[in-house]
Tab-separated table of C-alpha atoms and ligand atoms in Angstrom:
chain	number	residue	atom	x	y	z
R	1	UNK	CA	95.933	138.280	179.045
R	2	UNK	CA	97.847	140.733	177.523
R	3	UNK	CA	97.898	144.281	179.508
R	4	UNK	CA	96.904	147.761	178.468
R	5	UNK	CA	99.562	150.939	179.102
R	6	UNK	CA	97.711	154.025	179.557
R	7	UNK	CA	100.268	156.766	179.420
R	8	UNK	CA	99.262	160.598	180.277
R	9	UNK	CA	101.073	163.404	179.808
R	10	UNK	CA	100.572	164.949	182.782
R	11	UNK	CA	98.394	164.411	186.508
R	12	UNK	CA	96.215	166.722	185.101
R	13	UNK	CA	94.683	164.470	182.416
R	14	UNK	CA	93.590	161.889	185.397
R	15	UNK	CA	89.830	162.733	184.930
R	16	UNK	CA	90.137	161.111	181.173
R	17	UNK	CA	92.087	158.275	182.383
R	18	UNK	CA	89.851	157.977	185.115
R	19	UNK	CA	87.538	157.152	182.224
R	20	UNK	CA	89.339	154.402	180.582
R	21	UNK	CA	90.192	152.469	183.852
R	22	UNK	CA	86.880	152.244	185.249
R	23	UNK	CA	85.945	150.490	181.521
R	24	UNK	CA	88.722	148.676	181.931
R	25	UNK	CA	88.157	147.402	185.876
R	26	UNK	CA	84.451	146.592	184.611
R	27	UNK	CA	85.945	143.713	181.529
R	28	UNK	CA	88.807	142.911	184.472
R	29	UNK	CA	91.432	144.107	182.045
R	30	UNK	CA	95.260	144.074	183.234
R	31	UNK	CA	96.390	147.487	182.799
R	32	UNK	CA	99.230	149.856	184.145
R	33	UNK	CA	99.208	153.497	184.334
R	34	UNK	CA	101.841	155.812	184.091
R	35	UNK	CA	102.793	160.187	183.971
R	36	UNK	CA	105.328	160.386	180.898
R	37	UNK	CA	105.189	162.937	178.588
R	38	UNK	CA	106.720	163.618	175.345
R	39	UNK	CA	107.822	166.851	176.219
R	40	UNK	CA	109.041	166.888	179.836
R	41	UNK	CA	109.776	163.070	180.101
R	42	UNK	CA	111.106	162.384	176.768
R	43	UNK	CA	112.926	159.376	177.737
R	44	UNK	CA	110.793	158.112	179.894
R	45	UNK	CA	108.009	157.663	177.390
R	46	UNK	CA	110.493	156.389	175.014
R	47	UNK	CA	111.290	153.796	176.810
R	48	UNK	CA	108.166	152.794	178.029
R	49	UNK	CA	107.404	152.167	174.241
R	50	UNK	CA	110.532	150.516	173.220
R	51	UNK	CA	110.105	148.005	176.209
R	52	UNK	CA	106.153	147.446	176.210
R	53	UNK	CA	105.369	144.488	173.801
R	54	UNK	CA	108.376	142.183	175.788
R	55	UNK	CA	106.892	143.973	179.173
R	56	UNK	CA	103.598	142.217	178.430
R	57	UNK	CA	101.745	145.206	176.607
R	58	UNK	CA	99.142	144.345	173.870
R	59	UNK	CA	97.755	147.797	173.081
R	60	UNK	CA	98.475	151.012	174.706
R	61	UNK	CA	96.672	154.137	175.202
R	62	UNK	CA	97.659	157.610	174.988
R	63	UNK	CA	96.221	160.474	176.929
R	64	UNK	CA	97.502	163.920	175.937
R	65	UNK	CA	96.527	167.779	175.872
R	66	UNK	CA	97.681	170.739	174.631
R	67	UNK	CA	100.669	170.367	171.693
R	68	UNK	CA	100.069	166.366	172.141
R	69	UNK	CA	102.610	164.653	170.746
R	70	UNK	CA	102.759	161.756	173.001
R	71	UNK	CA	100.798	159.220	170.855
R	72	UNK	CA	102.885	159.953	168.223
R	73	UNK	CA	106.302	159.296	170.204
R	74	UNK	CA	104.414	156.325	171.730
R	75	UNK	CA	103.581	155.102	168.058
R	76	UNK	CA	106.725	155.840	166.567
R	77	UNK	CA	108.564	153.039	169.211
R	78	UNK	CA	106.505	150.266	169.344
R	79	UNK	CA	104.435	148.614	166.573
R	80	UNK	CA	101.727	147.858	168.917
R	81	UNK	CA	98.505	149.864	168.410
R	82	UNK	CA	98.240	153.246	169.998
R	83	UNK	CA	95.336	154.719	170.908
R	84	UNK	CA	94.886	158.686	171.338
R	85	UNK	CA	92.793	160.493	173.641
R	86	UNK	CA	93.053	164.213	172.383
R	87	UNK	CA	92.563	166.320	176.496
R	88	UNK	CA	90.557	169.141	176.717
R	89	UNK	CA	93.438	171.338	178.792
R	90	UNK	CA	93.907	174.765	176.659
R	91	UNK	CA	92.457	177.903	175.377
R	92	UNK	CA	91.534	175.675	172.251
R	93	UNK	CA	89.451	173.582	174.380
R	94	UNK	CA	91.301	170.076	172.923
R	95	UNK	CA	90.799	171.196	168.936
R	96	UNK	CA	94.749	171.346	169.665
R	97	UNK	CA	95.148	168.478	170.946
R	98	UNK	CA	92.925	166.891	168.722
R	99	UNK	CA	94.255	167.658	165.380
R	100	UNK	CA	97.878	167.106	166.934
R	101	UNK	CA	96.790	163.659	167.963
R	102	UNK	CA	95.133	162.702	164.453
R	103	UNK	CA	96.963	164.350	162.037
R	104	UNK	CA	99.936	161.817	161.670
R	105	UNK	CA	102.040	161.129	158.868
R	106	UNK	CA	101.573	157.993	156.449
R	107	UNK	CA	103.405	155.102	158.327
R	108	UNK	CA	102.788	155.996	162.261
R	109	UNK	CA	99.160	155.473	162.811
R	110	UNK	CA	97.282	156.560	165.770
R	111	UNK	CA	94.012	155.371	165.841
R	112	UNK	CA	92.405	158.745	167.730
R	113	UNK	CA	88.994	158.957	170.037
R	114	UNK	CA	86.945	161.950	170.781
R	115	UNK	CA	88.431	164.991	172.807
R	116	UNK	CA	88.008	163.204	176.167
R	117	UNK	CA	87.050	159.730	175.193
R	118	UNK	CA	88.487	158.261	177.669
R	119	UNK	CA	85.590	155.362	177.985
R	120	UNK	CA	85.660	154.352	174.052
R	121	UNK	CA	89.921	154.364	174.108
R	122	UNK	CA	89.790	151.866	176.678
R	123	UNK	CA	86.771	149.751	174.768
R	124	UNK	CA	88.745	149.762	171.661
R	125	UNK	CA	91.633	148.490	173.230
R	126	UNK	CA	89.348	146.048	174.717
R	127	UNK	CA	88.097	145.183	171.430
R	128	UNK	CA	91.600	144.711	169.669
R	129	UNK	CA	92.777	142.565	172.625
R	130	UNK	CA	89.888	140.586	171.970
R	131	UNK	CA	90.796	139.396	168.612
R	132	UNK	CA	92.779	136.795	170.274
R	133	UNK	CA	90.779	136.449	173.487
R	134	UNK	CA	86.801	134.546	172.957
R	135	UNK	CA	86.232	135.291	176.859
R	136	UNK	CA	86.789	139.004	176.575
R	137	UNK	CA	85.071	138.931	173.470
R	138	UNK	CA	81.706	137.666	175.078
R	139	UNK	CA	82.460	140.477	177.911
R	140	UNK	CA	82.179	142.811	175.656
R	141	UNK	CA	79.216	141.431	173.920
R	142	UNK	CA	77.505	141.337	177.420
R	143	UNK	CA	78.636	145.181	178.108
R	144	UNK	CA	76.883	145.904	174.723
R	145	UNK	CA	73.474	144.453	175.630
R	146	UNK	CA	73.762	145.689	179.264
R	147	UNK	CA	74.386	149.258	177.931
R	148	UNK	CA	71.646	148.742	175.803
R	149	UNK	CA	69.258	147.868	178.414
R	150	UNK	CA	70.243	150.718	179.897
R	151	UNK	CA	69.338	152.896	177.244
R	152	UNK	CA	65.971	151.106	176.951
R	153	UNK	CA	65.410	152.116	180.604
R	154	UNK	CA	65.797	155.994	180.415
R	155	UNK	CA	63.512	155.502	177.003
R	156	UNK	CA	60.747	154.499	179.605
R	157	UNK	CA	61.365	157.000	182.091
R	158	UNK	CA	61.485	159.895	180.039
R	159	UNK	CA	58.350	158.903	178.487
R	160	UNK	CA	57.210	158.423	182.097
R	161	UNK	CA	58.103	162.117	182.744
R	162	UNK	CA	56.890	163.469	179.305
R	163	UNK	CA	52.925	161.737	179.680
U	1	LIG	C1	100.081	168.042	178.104
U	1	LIG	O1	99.896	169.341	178.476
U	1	LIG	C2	99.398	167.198	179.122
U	1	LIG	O2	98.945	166.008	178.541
U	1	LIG	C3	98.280	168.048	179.617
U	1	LIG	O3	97.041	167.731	178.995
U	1	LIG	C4	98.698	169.455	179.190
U	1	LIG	C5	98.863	170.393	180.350
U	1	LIG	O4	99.735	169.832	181.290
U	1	LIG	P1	99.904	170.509	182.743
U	1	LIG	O5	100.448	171.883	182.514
U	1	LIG	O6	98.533	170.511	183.368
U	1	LIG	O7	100.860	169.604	183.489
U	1	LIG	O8	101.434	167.710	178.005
């Protein structure tokens, strides 16, 4: 199976990749994790990009606060699909990051979650990888109806609490 990249820009935005791991753990997802950031590790992330679909990379996912630019210089060396997780790390409590993350330019998409969404990046990847992959596909159906269950389950004890 193909792998997933997460890429942060920074230790600090571990609690959102936390996120996306434990999703990915759960559907037994290959995945690799790295610190590279578009500002301070230009290079790095560059070539992290350049290199990932002949490293074994089928999707990767970006993880960014602040002025986050790193999905875009992600996106604009690889023709994989990027993923952006907008970080809630600034005085703008992640409306920065968000609108830096989705606001690309015609040509270098970044297909952007919710300001932390660490948890639906790492499904969507899931979802994309598979397209080409009817095991992972029935995971994911499985996760759906487990979730659901789930759901169904605080239904009844809230109406437990509420009688
Ligand atoms: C971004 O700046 C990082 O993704 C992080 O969300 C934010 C703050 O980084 P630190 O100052 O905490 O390293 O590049």
């Amino acid at each position: 199976m193909k792998k997933v990249g997460i890429i942060m820009g920074s230790d600090s935005d571990l609690p959102v990749v936390e996120k996306a791991v434990a999703v990915l753990k759960e559907l037994e997802i290959p995945y690799e994790a790295h610190v590279y950031s578009a500002h301070r590790t230009p290079d790095e992330a560059t070539d992290f990009s350049r290199n990932a679909e002949q490293n074994g990379f089928g999707v990767i996912i970006s993880v960014a606060g602040m002025a986050a630019h790193l999905g875009g210089v992600i996106a604009a060396n690889t023709t994989l699909p990027v993923i952006g997780v907008p970080c809630k790390s600034s005085v703008l409590d992640g409306m920065d990051a968000l609108l830096s993350t989705v606001m690309m330019p015609s040509g270098i998409p970044v297909a952007t979650v919710a300001i932390g969404g660490g948890a639906n990046a790492a499904l969507l990847a899931a979802e994309m990888l598979a397209l080409s992959d009817g095991e992972l596909s029935e995971k994911l159906k499985a996760k759906r109806e487990s979730d659901k269950a789930k759901v169904l389950e605080k239904d009844k004890a809230v109406q437990e609490k509420l009688r």
